[in-house]
Short mmCIF file of C-alpha atoms in Angstrom, two decimals:
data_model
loop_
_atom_site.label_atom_id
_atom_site.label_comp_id
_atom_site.label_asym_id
_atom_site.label_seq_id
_atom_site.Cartn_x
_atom_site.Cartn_y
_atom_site.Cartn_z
CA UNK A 1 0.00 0.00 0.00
CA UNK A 2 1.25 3.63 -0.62
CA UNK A 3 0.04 6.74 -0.01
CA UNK A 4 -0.36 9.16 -2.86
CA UNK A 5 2.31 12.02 -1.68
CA UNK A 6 4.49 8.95 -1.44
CA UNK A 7 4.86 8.32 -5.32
CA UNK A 8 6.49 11.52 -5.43
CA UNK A 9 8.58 10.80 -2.43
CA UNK A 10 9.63 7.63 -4.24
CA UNK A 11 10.35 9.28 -7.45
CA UNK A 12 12.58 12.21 -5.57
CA UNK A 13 14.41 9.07 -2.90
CA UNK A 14 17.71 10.15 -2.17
CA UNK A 15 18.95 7.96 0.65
CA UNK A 16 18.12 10.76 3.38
CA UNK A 17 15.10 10.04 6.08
CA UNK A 18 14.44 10.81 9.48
CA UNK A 19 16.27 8.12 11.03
CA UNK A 20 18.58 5.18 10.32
CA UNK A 21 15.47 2.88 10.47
CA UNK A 22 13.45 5.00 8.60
CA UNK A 23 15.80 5.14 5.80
CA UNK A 24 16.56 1.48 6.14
CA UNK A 25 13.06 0.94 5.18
CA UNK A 26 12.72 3.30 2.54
CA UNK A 27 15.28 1.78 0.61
CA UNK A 28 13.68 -1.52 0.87
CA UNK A 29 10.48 -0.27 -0.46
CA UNK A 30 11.95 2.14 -3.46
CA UNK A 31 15.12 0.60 -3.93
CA UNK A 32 14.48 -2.92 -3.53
CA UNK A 33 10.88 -2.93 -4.49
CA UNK A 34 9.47 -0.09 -6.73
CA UNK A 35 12.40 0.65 -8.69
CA UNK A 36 13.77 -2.76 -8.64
CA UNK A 37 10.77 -4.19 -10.25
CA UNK A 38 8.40 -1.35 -11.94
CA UNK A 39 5.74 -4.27 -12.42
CA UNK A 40 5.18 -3.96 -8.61
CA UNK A 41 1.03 -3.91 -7.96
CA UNK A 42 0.70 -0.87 -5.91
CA UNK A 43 -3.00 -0.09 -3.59
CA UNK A 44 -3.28 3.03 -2.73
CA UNK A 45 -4.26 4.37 0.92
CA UNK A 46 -4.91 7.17 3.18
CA UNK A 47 -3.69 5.75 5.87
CA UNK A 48 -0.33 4.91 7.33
CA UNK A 49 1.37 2.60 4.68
CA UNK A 50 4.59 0.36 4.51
CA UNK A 51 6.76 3.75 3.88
CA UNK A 52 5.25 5.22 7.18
CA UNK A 53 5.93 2.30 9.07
CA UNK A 54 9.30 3.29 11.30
CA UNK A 55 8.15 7.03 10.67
CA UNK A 56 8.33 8.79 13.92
CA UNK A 57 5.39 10.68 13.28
CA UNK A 58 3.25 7.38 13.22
CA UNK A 59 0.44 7.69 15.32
CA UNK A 60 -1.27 3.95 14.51
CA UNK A 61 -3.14 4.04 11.24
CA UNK A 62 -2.42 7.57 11.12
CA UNK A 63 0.45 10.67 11.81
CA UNK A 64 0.80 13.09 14.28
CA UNK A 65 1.24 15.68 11.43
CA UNK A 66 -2.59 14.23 9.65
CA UNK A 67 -3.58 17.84 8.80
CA UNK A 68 -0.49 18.43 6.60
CA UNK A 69 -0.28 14.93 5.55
CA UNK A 70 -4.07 14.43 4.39
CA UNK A 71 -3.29 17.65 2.45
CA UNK A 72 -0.69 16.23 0.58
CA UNK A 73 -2.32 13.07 -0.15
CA UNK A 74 -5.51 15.26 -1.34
CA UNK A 75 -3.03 17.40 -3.42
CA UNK A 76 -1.16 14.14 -5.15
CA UNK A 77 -4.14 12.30 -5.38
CA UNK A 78 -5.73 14.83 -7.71
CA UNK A 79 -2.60 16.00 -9.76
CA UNK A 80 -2.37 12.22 -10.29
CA UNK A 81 -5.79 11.33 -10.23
CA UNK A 82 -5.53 8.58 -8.09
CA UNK A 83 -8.02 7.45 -5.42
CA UNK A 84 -7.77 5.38 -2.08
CA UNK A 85 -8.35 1.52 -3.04
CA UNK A 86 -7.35 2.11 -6.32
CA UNK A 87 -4.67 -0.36 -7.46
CA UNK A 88 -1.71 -0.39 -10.64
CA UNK A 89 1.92 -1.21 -11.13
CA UNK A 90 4.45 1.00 -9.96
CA UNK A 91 5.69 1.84 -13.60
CA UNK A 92 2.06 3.09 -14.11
CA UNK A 93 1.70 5.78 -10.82
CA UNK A 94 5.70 6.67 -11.56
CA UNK A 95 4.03 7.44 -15.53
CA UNK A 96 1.24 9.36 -13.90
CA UNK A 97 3.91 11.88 -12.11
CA UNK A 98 6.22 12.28 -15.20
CA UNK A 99 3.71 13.05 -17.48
CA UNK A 100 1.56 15.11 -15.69
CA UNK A 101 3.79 17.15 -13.87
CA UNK A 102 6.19 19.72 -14.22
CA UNK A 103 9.19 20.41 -11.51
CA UNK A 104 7.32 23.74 -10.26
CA UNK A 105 4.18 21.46 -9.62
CA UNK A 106 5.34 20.51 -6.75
CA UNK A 107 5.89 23.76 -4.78
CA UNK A 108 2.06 23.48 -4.90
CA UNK A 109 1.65 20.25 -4.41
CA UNK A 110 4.11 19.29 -1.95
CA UNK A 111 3.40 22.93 0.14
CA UNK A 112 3.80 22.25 3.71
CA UNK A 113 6.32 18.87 2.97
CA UNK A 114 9.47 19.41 4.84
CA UNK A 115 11.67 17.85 2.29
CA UNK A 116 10.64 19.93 -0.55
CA UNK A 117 13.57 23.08 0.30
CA UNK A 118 16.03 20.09 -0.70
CA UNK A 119 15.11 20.25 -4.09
CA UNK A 120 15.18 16.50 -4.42
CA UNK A 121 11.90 15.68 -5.82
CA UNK A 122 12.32 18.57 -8.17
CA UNK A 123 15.78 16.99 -9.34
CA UNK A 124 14.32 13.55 -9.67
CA UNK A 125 11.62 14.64 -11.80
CA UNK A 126 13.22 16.31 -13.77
CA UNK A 127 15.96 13.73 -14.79
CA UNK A 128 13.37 11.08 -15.31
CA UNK A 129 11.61 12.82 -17.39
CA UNK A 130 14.92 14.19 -19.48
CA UNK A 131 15.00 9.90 -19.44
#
């Protein structure tokens, strides 16, 4: 399961989280899953999914920063139009973002999302789509 901000957050994955276990886990999910096998079936949530699961902000099912979060998801969801429950392949929701977005999408998009001064996502999108 994924959350919808998180296809961006996949796209832009650098190697940097909030913790060693955090980070451990993201690279299990984008290196070792998404981008390891693009074929990867993918649900989509709005809930707490497998990228959230060491998050420290994890509050259960849900994150002690749900206001921003929710916003995000709402945000991704409809630049990608993508809904909770709704299921395809990795290589399909990665497609969504690169062809529906440009880099300065995502200072709307991603408003609020503390990783988005890094200029990673940005970066990301814009060499996969340069692909």
């Amino acid at each position: 399961m994924l959350r919808p901000h998180h296809v961006m957050c996949a796209i832009g994955w650098a190697g940097h989280g909030y913790s060693p276990e955090f980070t451990e886990n993201m690279n299990a999910v984008v290196v070792g899953r998404l981008r390891a096998d693009p074929a990867t079936r993918i649900r989509f949530t709005a809930q707490a999914d497998s990228v959230c699961a060491p998050c420290p902000h994890r509050r259960g099912t849900g994150c002690a920063s749900s206001e921003k979060i929710n916003d995000l998801d709402r945000r991704h969801a409809a630049a990608l139009d993508i809904a909770p429950g709704q299921e395809m392949s990795w290589s399909e929701a990665r497609g969504r973002a690169v062809s529906r977005l440009v880099p300065d999408d995502l200072d709307r998009i991603c408003a609020r999302c503390q990783w988005l001064s890094y200029g990673l996502c940005k970066a990301a999108l814009r060499r996969v789509q340069q692909e």
